[in-house]
Amino acid sequence: MQINPFDFERPIAELDQILVELSRPEKRREAEEQGIDLEAEIQRVEQEKQRLMRHLFAHLSPWEKTQMARYPQRPYSLDYIRQVFDDFMEMSGDRLFGNDEAVVGGPALLEKKPVMVIGQQKGRDLKERQRRNFGSAYPEGFRKALRLMKMAEKFNRPIITLVDTPAAEAGLGAEERGISEAIARNLREMPMLAVPIVTAVIGEGGSGGALGIAVGDRVLMFEHATYSVIPPEGCAAILWRDRNRAAEAAGALKLTAQHAHCFGLVDEVLIEPLGGAHRDPMAASATLKKALTHHLDQLREIPVPELLEQRYQKFRQMGRWTERTETVEPE
Amino acid sequence: MRSGWLKRKKAEIQTPTETPSDLWSTCAKCHEVVFERDFQRNLKVCPRCGHHHRLTAEERLEITVDENSFTEINGNLAATDPLEFPDYAAKLEASYRATGKYDGMITGSAQIEGIPVAVGVADFSFMGGSMGSVSGEKIVRLMEFAEQQSLPVILFTASGGARMHEGLFSLMQMAKTSAAVARLDRSRIPYLVVLTDPTTAGVLASYASLGDVILAEAGAVVGFAGRRVGNQELGARLPANFQTSEFQLEHGMIDRIVQRKELRPTLAYLLRFFGAEVEEMEDADQSI
Ligand SMILES: [Zn+2]
């Protein structure tokens, strides 16, 4: 796959260019004439590239991570579903209004065991993007997800949700059909589902739209995924009335997997292949598969009442506050 | 409390423009000039156009619960700045000084027409009523308190949504408060929501939309996002009442729009309706 480099990847692209140059036949001839060890030179550049990549991708800024999370060639839910699960059978519709293609879901096998997998799905090309509303779910998407989760509960199958959305849809149709109610209902129902739930944020964790399928016993996050209360552009617009200061806002919001893990809001950061999941989707899928299996195996051992109590307490404890002893007087 | 809030007025809580004499108020919507005394007697609802002006938490409690029946709980919970977010600490300090509160969500126990309740009131004048860790924690503690004491819960909402200054911590308050509602449901604790101007975004998409009964004040802004809509629908014409109480009623998202002066009797009626069943069940238990 042709990878279009980000700005911050330019030094790598330059080394790639040198490697292409060095492997040209006339270069080889030239080197032979001059008695230069071309293989050693190529190896040296390769090593330099690896060193540079390791450094670069270990130190991405929150804004660079945002770009990675939104990268159009990043693996999407259906890519992971194909690689990680067997026999996925997609189910449609919320039984109320329609079928929202921004959310996909259905039964599948994970290491031969039946699970319900639900994911938010962006589109690859323009047509598919429009069909899937760029991964922004309407109320129907959240209601389809809940319908499938309830189905899983009824037949005692664990639930896996994959989060990748810029935000929930907020237009007229979404408002008319109760987008707030749909998200709120999922937030109320998911804590009570009597089966294990594992969530993985694979790309963009866009505020309420992400959370609407993300109340899991375990919440995992890919290394270069983001999870935020508001998109950096929106935050910058409110703070500084300037959407162009999104990079700064991304930093202020601390929306990276590393921050979320450090804050105790996600359980595990899944390490991506060097340079990002899109450079090696197979390896990223293998990582996800291993983590999902590991956590599900653990959760299956927990009796249901305890599982639900743990799930409640997990979210119950999220937040930072302090108790003041002095009272404040208004001016 | 009664005399306190009547005298205190602040521009940011949408109090109508004061006239030098302090005897008159001007409606923020239709600009009708009203006798201050009449305006207060009408619970800050414009007698001409019916516009419901925003109330502080104290004002709301004053007109809703029985006199001197409110006891605040967890009023000393205050925000930290876990993200070290730009200017957040200063904004908090300014809000403390302006409102005399540590947070926009005021919670406690009270009585309405003699019926004990757990009540929470959001104050929009405190950082737009935004929900951060403190609001979320106070709501959950209120619900847990109500569950222990078997008290019905009433929440008056007013919020621009989750507080961005606390990042993902704020987002998680949506999950946390909604999970607490699920526990109320399980315990059959009545939960009544009154949507007041404005209730939007992360608050509407969590506990505000989960009441057994959802009431709303007339003309309140109630919607998921701002009026800026998604790209694909830019062409669609928005109805004049888009994202208001009236729009939500029309689309089946709320039970009733209630005039401010009808709120107290409406809540009392509902509390009796929900409570009566419990009494009968208790009677039945005793007879066995
Ligand atoms: Zn008026």
Coordinates of C-alpha atoms and ligand atoms in Angstrom, one line a residue:
Chain A
M1 CA 0.0 0.0 0.0
Q2 CA 1.2 3.5 -0.9
I3 CA 1.6 5.4 2.4
N4 CA 1.3 9.2 2.1
P5 CA 3.6 10.6 4.6
F6 CA 2.6 13.2 7.3
D7 CA 4.6 16.4 7.6
F8 CA 6.3 15.0 10.7
E9 CA 7.3 11.9 8.7
R10 CA 9.4 13.9 6.2
P11 CA 12.8 12.9 7.6
I12 CA 11.8 9.3 7.1
A13 CA 10.6 10.0 3.5
E14 CA 13.9 11.6 2.8
L15 CA 15.8 8.5 3.9
D16 CA 13.4 6.3 1.9
Q17 CA 14.3 8.5 -1.1
I18 CA 18.0 7.8 -0.4
L19 CA 17.4 4.1 -0.2
V20 CA 15.6 4.2 -3.6
E21 CA 18.6 6.1 -5.0
L22 CA 21.1 3.6 -3.6
S23 CA 19.4 0.6 -5.1
R24 CA 19.4 2.0 -8.7
P25 CA 21.6 -0.1 -11.1
E26 CA 23.8 2.8 -12.2
K27 CA 24.6 3.5 -8.5
R28 CA 25.7 -0.1 -8.1
R29 CA 28.0 0.2 -11.1
E30 CA 29.3 3.5 -9.8
A31 CA 30.0 2.0 -6.4
E32 CA 31.8 -1.0 -7.9
E33 CA 34.0 1.3 -10.0
Q34 CA 34.9 3.4 -6.9
G35 CA 35.3 0.4 -4.6
I36 CA 32.5 1.5 -2.2
D37 CA 30.7 -1.1 -0.1
L38 CA 27.1 -0.3 -1.2
E39 CA 25.5 -3.0 0.9
A40 CA 27.0 -1.6 4.0
E41 CA 25.9 1.9 3.0
I42 CA 22.3 0.7 2.5
Q43 CA 22.4 -1.1 5.8
R44 CA 23.6 2.0 7.5
V45 CA 20.8 4.1 6.1
E46 CA 18.2 1.4 7.0
Q47 CA 19.4 1.5 10.5
E48 CA 19.3 5.2 10.6
K49 CA 15.7 5.1 9.3
Q50 CA 14.7 2.5 12.0
R51 CA 16.3 4.6 14.7
L52 CA 14.6 7.8 13.4
M53 CA 11.2 6.1 13.2
R54 CA 11.5 4.7 16.7
H55 CA 12.3 8.1 18.0
L56 CA 9.7 9.9 16.0
F57 CA 6.8 7.6 16.8
A58 CA 7.6 7.4 20.4
H59 CA 7.4 11.2 20.7
L60 CA 4.4 12.2 18.6
S61 CA 2.6 15.3 19.9
P62 CA -1.1 15.0 20.7
W63 CA -1.9 16.8 17.4
E64 CA 0.3 14.4 15.5
K65 CA -1.6 11.5 17.2
T66 CA -4.8 13.1 16.2
Q67 CA -3.7 13.0 12.6
M68 CA -2.6 9.4 13.0
A69 CA -6.0 8.5 14.5
R70 CA -7.8 10.1 11.6
Y71 CA -5.5 8.8 8.9
P72 CA -7.7 7.6 6.0
Q73 CA -5.5 4.5 5.5
R74 CA -5.7 3.4 9.1
P75 CA -7.4 0.1 9.7
Y76 CA -11.1 0.5 10.4
S77 CA -13.5 -1.7 12.4
L78 CA -14.3 -4.0 9.4
D79 CA -10.6 -4.5 8.7
Y80 CA -10.0 -5.6 12.2
I81 CA -13.2 -7.7 12.2
R82 CA -12.0 -9.5 9.1
Q83 CA -8.5 -10.2 10.6
V84 CA -9.3 -10.8 14.2
F85 CA -12.6 -12.8 14.0
D86 CA -14.0 -15.7 12.0
D87 CA -17.4 -16.1 10.5
F88 CA -18.6 -12.5 11.2
M89 CA -22.2 -12.2 10.1
E90 CA -23.4 -8.6 9.8
M91 CA -26.8 -7.8 11.3
S92 CA -28.8 -4.7 10.2
G93 CA -31.2 -2.2 11.6
D94 CA -32.6 -0.8 14.9
R95 CA -36.1 -2.2 14.3
L96 CA -37.3 1.3 14.8
F97 CA -36.3 3.5 11.9
G98 CA -33.5 2.3 9.7
N99 CA -30.1 0.8 9.3
D100 CA -27.2 3.1 10.2
E101 CA -24.1 2.1 8.3
A102 CA -21.9 4.1 10.6
V103 CA -22.2 1.2 12.9
V104 CA -21.6 -2.4 12.0
G105 CA -22.2 -5.5 14.1
G106 CA -23.1 -9.1 14.4
P107 CA -22.1 -12.5 15.7
A108 CA -18.6 -13.7 15.1
L109 CA -16.1 -16.2 16.5
L110 CA -13.0 -15.1 18.5
E111 CA -10.6 -18.0 18.8
K112 CA -13.6 -20.3 18.1
K113 CA -15.7 -18.8 20.8
P114 CA -18.9 -16.9 19.9
V115 CA -18.9 -13.2 20.6
M116 CA -21.0 -10.2 19.5
V117 CA -18.8 -7.6 17.8
I118 CA -19.9 -4.1 17.2
G119 CA -17.8 -1.3 15.6
Q120 CA -18.1 2.2 14.3
Q121 CA -17.2 2.3 10.7
K122 CA -15.8 5.1 8.6
G123 CA -15.6 4.8 4.8
R124 CA -12.6 4.3 2.5
D125 CA -13.7 6.2 -0.6
L126 CA -15.9 9.2 -0.9
K127 CA -19.0 7.1 -1.8
E128 CA -18.5 4.8 1.2
R129 CA -17.8 7.7 3.5
Q130 CA -21.0 9.3 2.6
R131 CA -22.9 6.1 3.0
R132 CA -21.4 5.6 6.4
N133 CA -21.7 9.3 7.3
F134 CA -18.0 9.5 7.9
G135 CA -18.4 7.2 10.9
S136 CA -20.8 9.6 12.7
A137 CA -23.7 7.5 14.0
Y138 CA -27.3 8.6 14.0
P139 CA -29.6 7.5 16.8
E140 CA -30.3 4.4 14.7
G141 CA -26.7 3.4 15.0
F142 CA -26.6 3.6 18.8
R143 CA -30.0 1.7 18.9
K144 CA -28.8 -1.0 16.6
A145 CA -25.7 -1.4 18.8
L146 CA -27.9 -1.7 21.9
R147 CA -30.2 -4.2 20.2
L148 CA -27.2 -6.4 19.4
M149 CA -25.8 -6.0 22.9
K150 CA -29.1 -7.1 24.4
M151 CA -29.1 -10.0 22.0
A152 CA -25.7 -11.0 23.2
E153 CA -26.8 -10.7 26.8
K154 CA -29.9 -12.9 26.1
F155 CA -27.7 -15.7 24.7
N156 CA -24.8 -15.1 27.1
R157 CA -22.2 -14.0 24.6
P158 CA -19.5 -11.5 25.5
I159 CA -19.5 -8.2 23.7
I160 CA -16.7 -6.5 21.9
T161 CA -17.0 -2.9 20.7
L162 CA -14.6 -1.1 18.5
V163 CA -14.6 2.7 18.7
D164 CA -13.7 4.9 15.7
T165 CA -15.8 8.0 15.3
P166 CA -15.3 11.8 15.0
A167 CA -18.5 12.4 16.9
A168 CA -22.2 11.4 16.9
E169 CA -24.3 12.9 14.2
A170 CA -25.8 16.2 15.3
G171 CA -27.9 17.4 12.4
L172 CA -31.7 17.9 12.1
G173 CA -32.5 14.2 11.5
A174 CA -30.4 13.0 14.5
E175 CA -32.0 15.6 16.7
E176 CA -35.6 14.7 15.5
R177 CA -35.0 11.1 16.3
G178 CA -33.4 11.7 19.7
I179 CA -29.6 11.4 19.4
S180 CA -29.2 12.4 23.0
E181 CA -31.7 9.8 24.2
A182 CA -30.1 7.1 22.2
I183 CA -26.6 7.8 23.6
A184 CA -28.0 8.2 27.2
R185 CA -29.9 5.0 26.9
N186 CA -26.8 3.1 26.0
L187 CA -24.9 4.7 28.9
R188 CA -27.7 3.5 31.2
E189 CA -28.0 0.0 29.7
M190 CA -24.4 -1.0 29.2
P191 CA -23.5 -1.0 32.9
M192 CA -26.3 -3.5 33.5
L193 CA -25.6 -6.0 30.7
A194 CA -24.9 -9.4 32.3
V195 CA -22.0 -10.4 30.0
P196 CA -18.4 -9.3 29.7
I197 CA -17.8 -6.2 27.6
V198 CA -14.4 -5.3 26.1
T199 CA -14.0 -2.0 24.2
A200 CA -11.1 -1.0 22.0
V201 CA -10.6 2.5 20.8
I202 CA -8.9 1.8 17.4
G203 CA -8.9 5.3 15.9
E204 CA -10.8 8.4 16.9
G205 CA -12.7 8.3 20.2
G206 CA -15.0 11.3 19.5
S207 CA -16.8 12.3 22.7
G208 CA -20.3 11.1 23.4
G209 CA -20.4 9.3 20.1
A210 CA -17.5 7.1 21.2
L211 CA -18.7 6.7 24.8
G212 CA -22.1 5.5 23.6
I213 CA -20.7 2.1 22.8
A214 CA -17.7 2.2 25.2
V215 CA -18.9 1.4 28.7
G216 CA -16.8 -1.8 28.9
D217 CA -15.3 -3.9 31.7
R218 CA -12.0 -3.3 30.0
V219 CA -11.3 -0.3 27.7
L220 CA -8.2 -0.7 25.5
M221 CA -6.7 2.0 23.3
F222 CA -4.3 1.7 20.4
E223 CA -1.1 3.6 20.9
H224 CA -1.9 6.3 18.3
A225 CA -5.6 6.5 18.9
T226 CA -7.3 9.5 20.6
Y227 CA -10.1 9.8 23.0
S228 CA -11.5 13.3 23.7
V229 CA -14.4 15.2 25.2
I230 CA -14.4 17.6 22.3
P231 CA -12.6 17.7 18.9
P232 CA -9.4 19.9 19.2
E233 CA -10.9 22.2 16.5
G234 CA -14.0 22.8 18.5
C235 CA -12.0 23.3 21.7
A236 CA -9.8 25.9 19.9
A237 CA -12.8 27.6 18.5
I238 CA -14.3 28.0 22.0
L239 CA -11.1 28.9 23.8
W240 CA -9.4 31.1 21.3
R241 CA -12.1 31.7 18.6
D242 CA -9.7 30.1 16.2
R243 CA -10.0 26.6 14.8
N244 CA -6.5 26.8 13.4
R245 CA -5.1 26.5 16.9
A246 CA -6.3 22.9 17.1
A247 CA -2.8 21.6 17.6
E248 CA -2.5 23.6 20.8
A249 CA -6.0 22.5 21.9
A250 CA -5.0 18.8 21.3
G251 CA -2.1 19.4 23.7
A252 CA -4.4 21.0 26.3
L253 CA -7.0 18.3 26.1
K254 CA -4.4 15.5 26.6
L255 CA -6.4 13.3 24.3
T256 CA -3.7 10.6 23.8
A257 CA -3.9 6.9 24.8
Q258 CA -0.8 7.5 27.0
H259 CA -2.6 10.3 28.9
A260 CA -5.9 8.3 29.2
H261 CA -3.9 5.4 30.6
C262 CA -2.0 7.6 33.0
F263 CA -5.3 9.1 34.2
G264 CA -6.6 5.6 34.9
L265 CA -9.4 6.0 32.3
V266 CA -8.3 3.3 30.0
D267 CA -6.9 -0.1 31.0
E268 CA -4.3 -0.9 28.4
V269 CA -2.4 0.8 25.6
L270 CA -2.0 -1.5 22.6
I271 CA 1.4 -1.0 20.9
E272 CA 1.1 -0.4 17.2
P273 CA 3.5 -1.5 14.6
L274 CA 6.4 1.0 14.1
G275 CA 5.0 3.9 12.2
G276 CA 1.4 3.2 13.0
A277 CA -1.3 0.5 12.5
H278 CA -1.7 1.4 8.8
R279 CA 1.9 0.4 8.0
D280 CA 1.2 -3.2 9.1
P281 CA -2.5 -3.9 9.6
M282 CA -1.9 -7.6 10.1
A283 CA 0.5 -7.0 13.0
A284 CA -2.0 -4.5 14.6
S285 CA -4.8 -7.1 14.2
A286 CA -2.7 -9.7 15.9
T287 CA -2.1 -7.3 18.8
L288 CA -5.8 -6.6 19.1
K289 CA -6.7 -10.3 18.9
K290 CA -4.2 -11.2 21.6
A291 CA -5.5 -8.4 23.9
L292 CA -9.2 -9.2 23.4
T293 CA -8.7 -12.9 24.0
H294 CA -6.6 -12.2 27.1
H295 CA -9.1 -9.8 28.7
L296 CA -12.2 -11.9 27.7
D297 CA -10.6 -15.0 29.3
Q298 CA -10.1 -13.0 32.5
L299 CA -13.6 -11.6 32.5
R300 CA -15.3 -14.9 31.8
E301 CA -14.0 -16.1 35.1
I302 CA -15.8 -13.4 37.1
P303 CA -19.3 -14.2 38.4
V304 CA -21.9 -11.9 36.9
P305 CA -22.9 -10.0 40.0
E306 CA -19.2 -9.2 40.7
L307 CA -18.6 -8.3 37.1
L308 CA -21.4 -5.8 37.2
E309 CA -20.2 -4.4 40.5
Q310 CA -16.7 -4.0 39.2
R311 CA -18.0 -2.3 36.0
Y312 CA -20.1 0.1 38.0
Q313 CA -17.2 0.9 40.4
K314 CA -14.8 1.3 37.4
F315 CA -16.8 4.3 36.1
R316 CA -18.0 5.4 39.5
Q317 CA -14.4 6.2 40.5
M318 CA -13.6 8.2 37.4
G319 CA -13.1 11.9 38.2
R320 CA -10.8 14.1 40.2
W321 CA -12.1 16.3 43.0
T322 CA -11.1 17.7 46.3
E323 CA -12.9 18.6 49.5
R324 CA -12.6 22.2 50.7
T325 CA -12.9 23.0 54.4
E326 CA -13.4 26.7 54.0
T327 CA -16.6 28.2 52.5
V328 CA -16.7 30.7 49.7
E329 CA -18.4 34.0 50.0
P330 CA -19.8 35.7 46.9
E331 CA -18.4 39.1 46.1
Chain B
M1 CA -32.3 32.7 51.6
R2 CA -35.5 34.4 50.6
S3 CA -34.3 38.0 50.9
G4 CA -30.8 37.1 49.7
W5 CA -31.4 36.2 46.2
L6 CA -34.2 38.7 45.7
K7 CA -31.7 41.5 46.3
R8 CA -28.7 40.0 44.5
K9 CA -28.6 40.4 40.8
K10 CA -26.0 39.5 38.3
A11 CA -25.8 40.2 34.6
E12 CA -24.4 36.8 33.7
I13 CA -27.5 35.0 34.9
Q14 CA -29.6 36.7 32.3
T15 CA -31.3 39.0 34.8
P16 CA -33.2 41.6 32.9
T17 CA -31.5 44.9 32.6
E18 CA -31.7 46.9 35.7
T19 CA -33.0 50.4 35.6
P20 CA -31.5 53.0 37.8
S21 CA -34.5 53.1 40.1
D22 CA -34.3 49.3 40.6
L23 CA -38.1 49.4 40.5
W24 CA -38.3 48.2 36.9
S25 CA -37.0 45.2 34.9
T26 CA -36.8 44.8 31.2
C27 CA -37.6 41.4 29.6
A28 CA -34.4 39.9 27.9
K29 CA -36.6 38.7 25.0
C30 CA -39.4 41.1 24.2
H31 CA -37.9 44.1 26.1
E32 CA -41.2 44.8 27.9
V33 CA -40.6 47.0 30.9
V34 CA -42.1 45.3 34.0
F35 CA -42.4 46.3 37.6
E36 CA -39.6 44.5 39.5
R37 CA -42.1 43.4 42.1
D38 CA -44.4 41.9 39.5
F39 CA -41.5 40.3 37.7
Q40 CA -40.3 38.6 40.9
R41 CA -43.9 37.6 41.8
N42 CA -44.2 36.1 38.4
L43 CA -41.0 34.0 39.1
K44 CA -38.9 35.8 36.6
V45 CA -41.3 34.9 33.7
C46 CA -42.1 37.9 31.5
P47 CA -45.8 38.7 31.9
R48 CA -46.0 39.8 28.3
C49 CA -44.2 37.2 26.3
G50 CA -43.9 34.4 28.8
H51 CA -40.1 34.2 28.5
H52 CA -38.6 32.2 31.3
H53 CA -35.5 34.0 32.5
R54 CA -32.8 31.8 34.0
L55 CA -32.6 31.3 37.7
T56 CA -29.7 30.6 40.0
A57 CA -29.8 27.4 42.0
E58 CA -30.9 29.4 45.1
E59 CA -33.7 31.0 43.2
R60 CA -34.8 27.6 41.9
L61 CA -34.9 26.0 45.3
E62 CA -36.7 29.0 46.7
I63 CA -39.6 28.6 44.4
T64 CA -39.6 24.8 44.3
V65 CA -39.1 23.3 47.7
D66 CA -40.8 23.9 51.0
E67 CA -39.5 26.8 53.0
N68 CA -36.3 26.1 55.0
S69 CA -36.5 22.4 54.0
F70 CA -33.3 22.3 51.9
T71 CA -30.2 20.9 53.4
E72 CA -27.2 20.9 51.1
I73 CA -24.9 17.9 50.9
N74 CA -21.4 17.7 49.4
G75 CA -21.2 21.4 49.0
N76 CA -17.5 21.4 49.8
L77 CA -16.5 19.3 46.7
A78 CA -14.4 21.4 44.4
A79 CA -12.6 20.8 41.1
T80 CA -8.9 20.0 40.7
D81 CA -7.1 20.8 37.5
P82 CA -6.0 17.3 36.4
L83 CA -5.1 18.4 32.9
E84 CA -3.4 21.6 34.0
F85 CA -5.7 23.1 31.3
P86 CA -5.0 26.7 30.2
D87 CA -6.6 29.3 32.5
Y88 CA -8.8 26.7 34.2
A89 CA -7.6 27.3 37.7
A90 CA -8.2 31.1 37.3
K91 CA -11.6 30.5 35.8
L92 CA -12.5 28.3 38.8
E93 CA -11.3 30.9 41.3
A94 CA -13.3 33.6 39.5
S95 CA -16.4 31.4 39.5
Y96 CA -16.1 30.7 43.2
R97 CA -15.9 34.4 43.9
A98 CA -18.8 35.3 41.6
T99 CA -21.2 32.7 42.8
G100 CA -20.1 31.8 46.3
K101 CA -20.2 28.1 45.2
Y102 CA -17.6 25.5 44.5
D103 CA -19.6 24.0 41.6
G104 CA -22.7 24.7 39.5
M105 CA -24.4 21.5 40.7
I106 CA -26.1 22.1 44.1
T107 CA -27.4 18.9 45.7
G108 CA -29.2 18.1 48.9
S109 CA -32.4 16.9 50.6
A110 CA -35.6 18.8 50.8
Q111 CA -39.4 18.5 50.8
I112 CA -41.9 19.4 48.2
E113 CA -45.4 19.8 49.6
G114 CA -44.2 17.8 52.6
I115 CA -42.8 15.0 50.5
P116 CA -39.1 14.3 51.1
V117 CA -36.9 14.3 48.0
A118 CA -33.3 14.3 47.0
V119 CA -32.8 17.3 44.7
G120 CA -30.1 18.6 42.5
V121 CA -30.1 22.0 40.8
A122 CA -27.7 23.1 38.1
D123 CA -26.6 26.7 38.1
F124 CA -25.8 28.0 34.6
S125 CA -24.0 31.0 36.1
F126 CA -21.2 28.7 37.2
M127 CA -19.1 28.1 34.1
G128 CA -22.2 27.5 32.0
G129 CA -23.3 24.7 34.2
S130 CA -20.7 22.5 32.6
M131 CA -20.3 19.0 33.9
G132 CA -16.8 18.1 35.2
S133 CA -15.7 15.6 37.9
V134 CA -17.4 17.5 40.7
S135 CA -20.9 17.8 39.1
G136 CA -20.7 14.1 38.2
E137 CA -19.6 13.1 41.6
K138 CA -22.3 15.2 43.3
I139 CA -25.0 13.7 41.1
V140 CA -23.9 10.2 41.7
R141 CA -23.6 10.8 45.5
L142 CA -27.1 12.3 45.4
M143 CA -28.5 9.3 43.6
E144 CA -26.7 6.9 46.0
F145 CA -28.0 8.8 48.9
A146 CA -31.5 8.7 47.5
E147 CA -31.2 5.0 47.0
Q148 CA -30.1 4.4 50.6
Q149 CA -32.8 6.6 51.9
S150 CA -35.5 5.5 49.4
L151 CA -36.0 9.1 48.3
P152 CA -37.2 10.2 44.9
V153 CA -34.7 12.2 42.9
I154 CA -35.4 15.4 41.1
L155 CA -32.8 17.1 38.9
F156 CA -33.0 20.5 37.4
T157 CA -30.6 20.6 34.5
A158 CA -28.9 23.6 32.9
S159 CA -25.7 22.9 31.1
G160 CA -23.6 23.5 28.0
G161 CA -22.4 20.0 28.3
A162 CA -19.3 18.2 29.6
R163 CA -16.6 20.6 30.8
M164 CA -13.7 20.5 28.3
H165 CA -11.2 21.8 30.8
E166 CA -11.2 18.3 32.5
G167 CA -11.0 16.5 29.2
L168 CA -11.8 12.8 29.2
F169 CA -12.6 13.0 33.0
S170 CA -15.6 15.1 32.1
L171 CA -16.7 12.8 29.3
M172 CA -16.6 9.9 31.7
Q173 CA -19.1 11.7 34.0
M174 CA -21.7 10.9 31.4
A175 CA -21.1 7.2 31.9
K176 CA -20.8 7.5 35.6
T177 CA -24.1 9.5 36.1
S178 CA -26.0 7.3 33.7
A179 CA -24.8 4.1 35.5
A180 CA -26.1 5.7 38.8
V181 CA -29.5 6.2 37.1
A182 CA -29.5 2.5 36.1
R183 CA -29.1 1.7 39.8
L184 CA -32.0 4.0 40.7
D185 CA -34.1 2.2 38.1
R186 CA -33.2 -1.2 39.6
S187 CA -34.3 0.1 43.0
R188 CA -37.5 1.6 41.6
I189 CA -36.6 5.0 42.8
P190 CA -38.5 7.7 41.0
Y191 CA -36.3 10.0 39.0
L192 CA -37.7 13.2 37.7
V193 CA -35.9 15.6 35.3
V194 CA -36.7 19.2 34.7
L195 CA -34.9 20.6 31.7
T196 CA -34.2 24.3 32.0
D197 CA -32.5 26.7 29.7
P198 CA -30.2 25.6 28.3
T199 CA -29.6 21.8 28.5
T200 CA -27.4 20.5 25.8
A201 CA -24.7 18.1 24.6
G202 CA -23.1 15.7 27.1
V203 CA -25.6 16.5 29.9
L204 CA -28.6 16.0 27.6
A205 CA -26.9 12.8 26.2
S206 CA -26.7 11.3 29.7
Y207 CA -28.6 11.8 32.9
A208 CA -30.9 14.5 31.6
S209 CA -32.5 12.2 29.1
L210 CA -33.0 9.3 31.5
G211 CA -35.8 10.5 33.9
D212 CA -38.9 8.4 34.5
V213 CA -40.5 11.7 33.6
I214 CA -38.9 14.5 31.7
L215 CA -40.4 17.9 32.1
A216 CA -39.1 21.1 30.5
E217 CA -39.5 24.8 30.9
A218 CA -41.1 26.6 28.1
G219 CA -38.7 28.0 25.5
A220 CA -35.6 26.4 26.9
V221 CA -32.8 25.5 24.5
V222 CA -32.7 21.7 24.6
G223 CA -30.5 20.0 22.0
F224 CA -27.5 17.8 21.4
A225 CA -25.3 20.2 19.6
G226 CA -25.3 23.8 18.7
R227 CA -27.3 25.1 15.8
R228 CA -24.3 24.5 13.5
V229 CA -25.3 21.3 11.9
G230 CA -23.6 18.5 10.1
N231 CA -22.3 19.1 6.5
Q232 CA -24.7 16.8 4.8
E233 CA -27.7 18.6 6.2
L234 CA -26.6 22.2 5.7
G235 CA -29.1 22.4 2.9
A236 CA -32.0 21.3 5.0
R237 CA -34.0 24.1 6.5
L238 CA -34.1 24.1 10.2
P239 CA -37.5 24.6 11.9
A240 CA -37.8 27.8 13.9
N241 CA -38.1 25.9 17.2
F242 CA -35.1 23.6 16.4
Q243 CA -33.5 22.5 19.7
T244 CA -36.0 23.9 22.1
S245 CA -38.4 22.3 24.6
E246 CA -41.2 22.6 22.1
F247 CA -39.1 20.8 19.4
Q248 CA -38.3 18.0 21.8
L249 CA -41.9 17.7 22.9
E250 CA -43.0 17.5 19.2
H251 CA -40.5 14.7 18.6
G252 CA -41.5 12.7 21.6
M253 CA -38.4 13.2 23.7
I254 CA -40.0 14.8 26.7
D255 CA -43.3 14.4 28.6
R256 CA -44.5 17.9 29.2
I257 CA -43.6 21.5 29.0
V258 CA -44.5 23.1 32.3
Q259 CA -45.0 26.8 33.1
R260 CA -42.7 27.8 35.9
K261 CA -45.5 28.5 38.3
E262 CA -47.0 25.1 37.6
L263 CA -43.8 23.2 38.3
R264 CA -44.1 22.8 42.0
P265 CA -47.6 21.3 42.0
T266 CA -46.7 19.2 38.9
L267 CA -43.7 17.7 40.7
A268 CA -45.8 17.2 43.9
Y269 CA -48.5 15.4 41.9
L270 CA -45.9 13.1 40.2
L271 CA -44.2 12.4 43.5
R272 CA -47.5 11.4 45.0
F273 CA -48.3 9.2 42.0
F274 CA -44.9 7.4 42.2
G275 CA -45.0 7.2 46.0
A276 CA -48.6 6.0 46.3
E277 CA -47.7 2.7 44.6
V278 CA -44.9 2.1 47.2
E279 CA -47.3 2.7 50.0
E280 CA -49.8 0.2 48.6
M281 CA -47.1 -2.3 48.2
E282 CA -46.0 -1.8 51.8
D283 CA -49.6 -2.2 52.9
A284 CA -49.8 -5.4 51.0
D285 CA -46.6 -6.6 52.6
Q286 CA -48.0 -5.9 56.0
S287 CA -51.2 -7.7 55.4
I288 CA -49.4 -11.0 54.5
Ligands
ZN1 ZN -41.0 39.3 27.4

